[in-house]
Coordinates of C-alpha atoms in Angstrom, one line a residue:
Chain R
X1 CA -69.6 -31.7 3.3
X2 CA -67.3 -33.1 6.2
X3 CA -65.7 -35.6 3.9
X4 CA -64.6 -33.3 1.0
X5 CA -61.4 -32.7 1.1
X6 CA -61.8 -29.6 -0.8
X7 CA -64.5 -28.0 1.4
X8 CA -63.7 -25.8 4.7
X9 CA -65.5 -28.0 6.7
X10 CA -63.4 -30.8 5.5
X11 CA -62.6 -33.5 9.0
X12 CA -59.8 -35.5 8.3
X13 CA -60.0 -37.6 10.7
X14 CA -63.5 -39.0 10.2
X15 CA -62.4 -39.3 6.4
X16 CA -59.5 -41.8 7.8
X17 CA -61.9 -44.2 9.3
X18 CA -65.1 -43.7 7.1
X19 CA -64.5 -46.5 4.5
X20 CA -67.4 -46.1 2.7
X21 CA -69.2 -43.3 1.1
X22 CA -65.8 -41.8 -0.3
X23 CA -66.4 -38.6 -2.0
X24 CA -64.7 -38.6 -5.8
X25 CA -61.8 -37.2 -5.7
X26 CA -60.3 -35.2 -8.9
X27 CA -57.1 -36.9 -9.4
X28 CA -54.9 -34.2 -7.9
X29 CA -52.0 -32.6 -10.0
X30 CA -48.9 -33.0 -9.3
X31 CA -46.3 -30.5 -8.8
X32 CA -42.4 -30.4 -7.9
X33 CA -42.6 -28.2 -5.1
X34 CA -44.6 -25.7 -3.4
X35 CA -43.8 -22.8 -5.4
X36 CA -44.9 -24.5 -8.7
X37 CA -48.3 -25.0 -6.6
X38 CA -48.5 -21.9 -4.6
X39 CA -48.4 -20.6 -8.9
X40 CA -51.3 -22.8 -9.9
X41 CA -53.2 -22.2 -7.1
X42 CA -53.3 -18.4 -7.8
X43 CA -54.2 -19.0 -11.4
X44 CA -57.1 -21.8 -10.0
X45 CA -58.4 -19.0 -7.7
X46 CA -58.6 -16.4 -10.5
X47 CA -60.1 -18.9 -12.9
X48 CA -62.7 -19.7 -9.5
X49 CA -63.3 -15.9 -9.0
X50 CA -63.7 -15.4 -12.9
X51 CA -66.3 -17.9 -12.8
X52 CA -68.4 -16.3 -9.8
X53 CA -71.1 -14.0 -10.6
X54 CA -70.7 -10.6 -9.1
X55 CA -67.4 -10.9 -8.8
X56 CA -64.9 -8.4 -10.1
X57 CA -62.2 -10.5 -11.1
X58 CA -60.0 -7.5 -11.4
X59 CA -60.7 -6.6 -7.6
X60 CA -58.3 -5.0 -5.9
X61 CA -57.8 -8.2 -3.5
X62 CA -57.2 -10.6 -5.7
X63 CA -54.4 -9.3 -7.5
X64 CA -52.6 -8.0 -4.5
X65 CA -52.9 -11.6 -3.0
X66 CA -51.5 -13.2 -6.6
X67 CA -48.8 -10.5 -7.1
X68 CA -47.8 -11.2 -3.7
X69 CA -47.5 -14.8 -4.1
X70 CA -45.6 -14.2 -7.5
X71 CA -42.9 -12.0 -5.7
X72 CA -42.3 -15.0 -3.2
X73 CA -42.1 -17.1 -5.8
X74 CA -39.6 -15.3 -7.8
X75 CA -37.7 -14.9 -4.6
X76 CA -37.3 -18.0 -4.4
X77 CA -36.4 -18.4 -7.7
X78 CA -33.8 -16.3 -7.3
X79 CA -32.8 -17.5 -4.2
X80 CA -32.4 -21.3 -5.5
X81 CA -30.2 -20.1 -8.4
X82 CA -26.8 -20.9 -7.7
X83 CA -25.3 -18.4 -10.8
X84 CA -27.1 -15.5 -9.5
X85 CA -25.7 -15.7 -6.4
X86 CA -22.5 -15.9 -7.1
X87 CA -22.9 -12.8 -9.2
X88 CA -24.1 -11.1 -6.8
X89 CA -21.0 -11.5 -4.8
X90 CA -18.9 -11.0 -7.7
X91 CA -20.8 -7.3 -7.8
X92 CA -20.5 -7.0 -3.7
X93 CA -16.4 -7.8 -4.0
X94 CA -16.4 -5.0 -6.7
X95 CA -18.4 -2.6 -4.6
X96 CA -15.6 -2.6 -2.1
X97 CA -12.8 -2.2 -4.0
X98 CA -14.3 1.0 -6.0
X99 CA -12.3 4.2 -5.1
X100 CA -15.9 6.7 -4.4
X101 CA -18.0 4.4 -2.3
X102 CA -16.5 3.4 0.9
X103 CA -18.4 1.0 2.9
X104 CA -18.5 -0.1 6.6
X105 CA -16.2 -3.0 7.5
X106 CA -17.4 -5.9 5.5
X107 CA -18.0 -8.4 7.9
X108 CA -21.4 -9.7 7.2
X109 CA -21.8 -11.9 10.2
X110 CA -23.8 -8.8 11.8
X111 CA -27.5 -8.2 11.3
X112 CA -28.0 -6.5 7.5
X113 CA -28.2 -2.4 7.9
X114 CA -28.3 0.0 4.9
X115 CA -25.2 1.4 4.6
X116 CA -24.9 4.8 3.6
X117 CA -22.3 5.2 0.9
X118 CA -19.6 7.9 2.4
X119 CA -20.1 11.0 0.8
X120 CA -16.5 13.0 -0.4
X121 CA -14.9 14.8 -3.1
X122 CA -15.0 11.3 -5.7
X123 CA -18.8 11.0 -5.4
X124 CA -19.3 14.6 -5.6
X125 CA -17.5 14.7 -8.6
X126 CA -20.1 12.1 -10.1
X127 CA -22.8 13.9 -8.5
X128 CA -22.0 17.1 -11.1
X129 CA -21.7 14.7 -14.2
X130 CA -25.0 16.1 -15.0
X131 CA -25.6 19.6 -15.2
X132 CA -23.6 22.3 -15.9
X133 CA -20.4 20.6 -14.5
X134 CA -21.1 18.1 -17.2
X135 CA -17.8 19.8 -19.4
X136 CA -15.9 19.3 -16.2
X137 CA -16.6 15.7 -15.6
X138 CA -15.9 14.5 -19.5
X139 CA -12.6 16.2 -19.5
X140 CA -11.7 14.2 -16.1
X141 CA -12.9 11.1 -17.0
X142 CA -11.7 11.4 -20.6
X143 CA -8.3 12.6 -19.8
X144 CA -8.7 15.1 -22.1
X145 CA -6.2 18.0 -22.7
X146 CA -8.3 21.3 -22.0
X147 CA -7.8 25.2 -22.0
X148 CA -8.5 27.2 -18.9
X149 CA -8.7 30.8 -19.1
X150 CA -7.8 32.7 -15.5
X151 CA -8.4 36.1 -14.5
X152 CA -6.8 38.8 -12.9
X153 CA -8.4 42.2 -11.6
X154 CA -8.8 43.7 -15.0
X155 CA -9.8 41.5 -17.8
X156 CA -7.7 38.5 -19.2
X157 CA -4.8 36.6 -17.7
X158 CA -4.1 34.2 -19.4
X159 CA -4.6 30.8 -20.5
X160 CA -3.6 27.0 -18.7
X161 CA -3.2 24.1 -21.1
X162 CA -3.3 21.0 -19.4
X163 CA -5.1 17.6 -18.1
X164 CA -7.6 18.3 -15.3
X165 CA -7.2 15.5 -12.8
X166 CA -9.7 16.4 -10.0
X167 CA -12.2 18.9 -9.7
X168 CA -15.2 20.2 -7.3
X169 CA -18.3 22.2 -7.3
X170 CA -16.5 25.6 -6.5
X171 CA -14.7 24.6 -9.9
X172 CA -11.5 24.4 -7.8
X173 CA -8.7 22.3 -10.4
X174 CA -5.7 20.4 -9.9
X175 CA -3.9 20.1 -13.3
X176 CA -1.3 18.1 -14.3
X177 CA 0.9 18.8 -17.3
X178 CA 0.3 22.2 -17.6
X179 CA 1.8 24.9 -20.0
X180 CA 0.2 28.3 -18.6
X181 CA 0.5 31.3 -21.3
X182 CA -0.3 34.6 -19.5
X183 CA 0.5 38.2 -18.7
X184 CA 1.6 40.5 -16.1
X185 CA -1.0 42.1 -14.2
X186 CA -1.1 46.1 -15.3
X187 CA 0.2 48.5 -12.3
X188 CA -1.8 51.5 -12.1
X189 CA -3.1 53.8 -15.3
X190 CA -1.6 51.3 -17.7
X191 CA -4.4 49.8 -17.6
X192 CA -6.6 51.8 -19.0
X193 CA -4.5 52.1 -21.9
X194 CA -3.0 48.8 -23.2
X195 CA -4.5 47.0 -25.3
X196 CA -7.3 44.5 -23.8
X197 CA -6.1 40.7 -23.8
X198 CA -9.4 38.5 -25.4
X199 CA -9.8 35.0 -25.9
X200 CA -9.4 35.3 -29.7
X201 CA -6.1 37.1 -29.5
X202 CA -4.6 34.1 -26.7
X203 CA -5.9 31.0 -28.8
X204 CA -3.9 33.2 -31.8
X205 CA -0.7 33.1 -29.3
X206 CA -1.2 29.6 -28.3
X207 CA -1.8 28.6 -32.3
X208 CA 2.0 30.2 -33.1
X209 CA 3.4 28.6 -29.8
X210 CA 2.0 25.1 -31.0
X211 CA 3.9 25.7 -34.1
X212 CA 6.9 27.2 -33.3
X213 CA 7.6 26.5 -29.7
X214 CA 9.2 29.4 -27.0
X215 CA 12.7 29.9 -27.1
X216 CA 14.2 29.7 -23.2
X217 CA 16.1 32.3 -22.9
X218 CA 16.6 31.9 -19.3
X219 CA 20.5 30.6 -18.7
X220 CA 19.5 28.5 -15.3
X221 CA 16.6 26.6 -16.3
X222 CA 15.9 25.1 -13.0
X223 CA 14.6 28.9 -12.2
X224 CA 12.6 28.6 -8.7
X225 CA 10.7 31.0 -9.0
X226 CA 9.5 30.2 -12.5
X227 CA 8.6 33.5 -13.7
X228 CA 8.2 32.5 -17.1
X229 CA 9.8 33.2 -20.8
X230 CA 8.4 36.4 -22.7
X231 CA 7.5 35.4 -25.9
X232 CA 7.7 37.3 -28.9
X233 CA 5.5 37.0 -31.9
X234 CA 5.2 40.0 -34.5
X235 CA 6.7 43.5 -33.9
X236 CA 5.8 45.6 -31.3
X237 CA 3.9 48.4 -33.1
X238 CA 3.3 50.2 -29.8
X239 CA 4.5 50.8 -26.1
X240 CA 1.7 49.4 -23.9
X241 CA 1.6 53.3 -22.5
X242 CA 0.4 54.0 -26.1
X243 CA -2.4 51.9 -27.0
X244 CA 0.3 48.7 -27.4
X245 CA -0.8 44.9 -26.3
X246 CA 1.4 43.8 -22.7
X247 CA 3.8 40.9 -24.1
X248 CA 2.7 37.2 -23.2
X249 CA 4.9 34.6 -20.8
X250 CA 5.0 31.2 -21.3
X251 CA 6.0 28.5 -18.6
X252 CA 5.0 24.8 -17.6
X253 CA 3.9 23.6 -14.6
X254 CA 4.1 19.9 -13.4
X255 CA 1.3 19.9 -10.3
X256 CA -0.8 23.1 -10.0
X257 CA -3.7 23.4 -7.4
X258 CA -6.0 26.5 -9.6
X259 CA -8.9 28.1 -7.6
X260 CA -11.7 28.5 -9.1
X261 CA -12.7 31.9 -8.1
X262 CA -9.7 32.7 -10.9
X263 CA -11.6 31.0 -13.5
X264 CA -13.5 32.5 -16.3
X265 CA -14.0 29.7 -19.1
X266 CA -12.8 26.0 -19.6
X267 CA -12.7 24.5 -23.2
X268 CA -11.4 21.8 -24.7
X269 CA -8.3 21.7 -26.4
X270 CA -7.7 20.8 -30.0
X271 CA -4.0 20.0 -29.6
Chain V
X1 CA -10.1 20.3 14.4
X2 CA -12.9 22.0 11.8
X3 CA -14.6 24.4 13.9
X4 CA -18.1 23.9 11.6
X5 CA -20.1 21.1 10.4
X6 CA -19.8 23.2 7.2
X7 CA -15.8 23.1 7.7
X8 CA -16.0 19.1 8.1
X9 CA -18.0 18.9 5.2
X10 CA -16.2 21.3 3.0
X11 CA -12.4 19.7 3.9
X12 CA -14.3 16.0 2.6
X13 CA -16.3 17.2 -0.3
X14 CA -13.7 19.7 -1.6
X15 CA -10.1 20.3 -3.3
X16 CA -8.9 21.6 0.1
X17 CA -8.7 17.6 1.1
X18 CA -5.3 18.0 -2.0
X19 CA -4.1 20.9 0.2
X20 CA -4.7 18.9 3.7
X21 CA -2.9 16.1 1.8
X22 CA 0.0 18.5 1.2
X23 CA 1.2 19.2 5.0
X24 CA 4.4 18.8 5.9
X25 CA 5.1 19.7 2.1
X26 CA 7.1 22.3 0.6
X27 CA 4.7 24.5 -1.7
X28 CA 4.7 27.2 -3.3
X29 CA 1.2 29.8 -3.3
X30 CA 0.5 32.1 -6.3
X31 CA -1.8 34.9 -4.8
X32 CA -3.9 37.1 -6.1
X33 CA -1.9 40.6 -5.8
X34 CA 1.1 38.6 -7.8
X35 CA 3.0 37.8 -4.6
X36 CA 4.6 34.5 -4.8
X37 CA 5.2 33.0 -1.5
X38 CA 7.5 29.7 -1.0
X39 CA 7.6 27.8 2.2
X40 CA 6.3 24.3 4.7
X41 CA 3.0 24.4 4.6
X42 CA 1.9 23.6 8.3
X43 CA -1.7 23.1 7.8
X44 CA -4.5 23.8 6.3
X45 CA -8.2 24.3 7.3
X46 CA -11.6 23.0 5.6
X47 CA -11.8 26.4 3.7
X48 CA -8.6 26.6 2.3
X49 CA -6.8 28.9 4.4
X50 CA -2.9 28.2 4.4
X51 CA -0.5 28.3 7.6
X52 CA 3.0 28.0 6.3
X53 CA 6.2 27.8 8.1
X54 CA 9.8 29.5 6.8
X55 CA 8.4 31.2 4.2
X56 CA 9.6 33.5 1.8
X57 CA 7.2 36.5 -0.2
X58 CA 8.3 37.5 -3.2
X59 CA 6.2 40.2 -4.4
X60 CA 5.5 41.7 -7.7
X61 CA 8.2 44.2 -7.3
X62 CA 10.9 41.8 -6.3
X63 CA 10.9 42.3 -2.8
X64 CA 11.7 39.4 -0.5
X65 CA 10.3 38.9 2.9
X66 CA 11.5 35.8 5.1
X67 CA 8.7 35.0 7.9
X68 CA 9.1 31.8 10.4
X69 CA 5.4 31.5 10.7
X70 CA 2.6 33.1 8.0
X71 CA -0.9 32.6 7.1
X72 CA -2.3 32.8 3.5
X73 CA -6.2 33.8 3.6
X74 CA -7.9 31.1 1.1
X75 CA -9.4 33.8 -1.2
X76 CA -6.4 35.4 -2.0
X77 CA -4.7 31.8 -3.6
X78 CA -4.8 31.7 -7.0
X79 CA -2.6 28.8 -7.7
X80 CA -0.6 26.4 -5.4
X81 CA 2.2 24.6 -6.9
X82 CA 2.5 21.0 -5.6
X83 CA 5.6 19.2 -5.3
X84 CA 6.4 17.1 -8.1
X85 CA 6.5 13.8 -7.1
X86 CA 2.8 14.0 -6.1
X87 CA 0.0 12.5 -7.9
X88 CA -3.1 14.3 -6.9
X89 CA -5.5 11.3 -7.0
X90 CA -3.6 9.5 -5.1
X91 CA -2.4 11.9 -2.3
X92 CA -6.4 12.9 -2.3
X93 CA -7.1 8.5 -1.6
X94 CA -4.4 8.5 1.2
X95 CA -5.6 11.6 2.9
X96 CA -9.3 9.7 3.1
X97 CA -7.7 6.7 4.5
X98 CA -5.7 8.4 7.0
X99 CA -9.2 10.6 7.8
X100 CA -11.3 7.7 8.3
X101 CA -8.7 6.2 10.8
X102 CA -8.5 9.2 12.5
X103 CA -12.6 10.4 13.0
X104 CA -14.1 6.8 13.4
X105 CA -15.0 7.2 16.9
X106 CA -13.9 5.4 20.1
X107 CA -16.9 4.4 22.1
X108 CA -15.6 5.0 25.7
X109 CA -15.9 1.5 27.9
X110 CA -18.3 2.9 30.8
X111 CA -20.9 3.4 28.1
X112 CA -20.3 0.6 25.9
X113 CA -21.7 -1.7 28.8
X114 CA -24.8 0.2 28.4
X115 CA -25.2 -0.2 24.3
X116 CA -24.7 -3.8 25.4
X117 CA -27.3 -4.3 27.6

C-alpha cells in the first residue's frame, strides 16, 4: 500500500498530504542511536525470516548480513569507548620503546600502512625461542649461569662457565664473566696415548675448583696473553705419553665472543 | 659494503653484528690452531672475516710475528676477546642505530619529482 510506511511502495509525499485514511501505525520503539537500531533491525529480520515458510532461517545470506552489521556495531562501540582508545595509545607507545621491533617514523599524519617489523638479531633470538634453541633463549632471558663445552680437533677442549648475553642461529655466543677450564691441544702422537678428557671428568674438576679455588701462581696478575693457570688436582699418575691425562688450565674472561662451531654442549650450571 | 644479499642478512641477524660494532677497538682473537692474535680491528664483513691492523700473532710454540695488516678467516676463529668496558647488548643496539642511519636510501631530487606527480 502506498500509505503503509512499512511497505516498499511507501510514498511519503502522498502520506503527508492525505489527512484522511492513515493506516494504523505500530508505535515505534525509541532507540538511543543508529547502532542499537541496527542491532534490533537484524533481530526483527531474523524473526521475520523464521516465520516465513520455505525460507531457511540459517541461510548464509541472512547470517552474513547480521554478522557484518554486528561487526559494524562492535567497531562503533570500540571507537566510542574512550578508555580502550587510551589503552591502544599506551600500547603503541610501549611498542615504540621496545628494543627488538623497530618501526618506521611515528608520524601518523600519513596514510596507515602495514609496517613490517624490522628483522634483526634480537627478533631472530625470539624466533628461536621455540624449538631446539629454546634452552639458549631460556638461559639468556633468565640470566642463568651456563656451562658451554668446547672442542678442539680431537675430543673435548674444555668448558666455559659464565653468562650468555646474546646467541644466534649458529650458536655463536657473546658471554660475560666467564671462567674457562681447558686443556692444551695435544701435538702429534700424544693424542693417541693420553687419556681423553670427558664431560664427567670435567665436571669433577669444576666441582674441585668451586670448592678449593684456583691458586694464582703467576707473578704478574695482569698477564697480556692470559694463558691460564694450571690446576693441580691429585697426583699425576703417569705422564701423558704413557696414558695419563693432560693438565688442565683455568682462566677468567670478562667478555668473549664464542664461535658456534667450537661448541659441543650447553647446559645450565648448578652453582 | 656487503657484496651479496646473504652477507647483508648475516650482518644484521647473526652475532657478527657484535664484531662489526667492535671496529677500531683492540681485540684478541684466539684461533682454532691455538694461536693468539692481538690487534686493532680494521674491518669485519658479514661472514665474520676479520681484518686487523698492527697485529701480533703468537703461535702455540710461543713464536711471535708482527704485521701491519692481517686478515683472519672467520672459520678459523675460536674466541674473540672483546675489550672489558664493552657491554654486548648495548654495543649491538648502537650498531643497529648506526646502520639504520647509513642504510636508509636517499632519493635523488630528480626522481623525487616524478614520484610525487
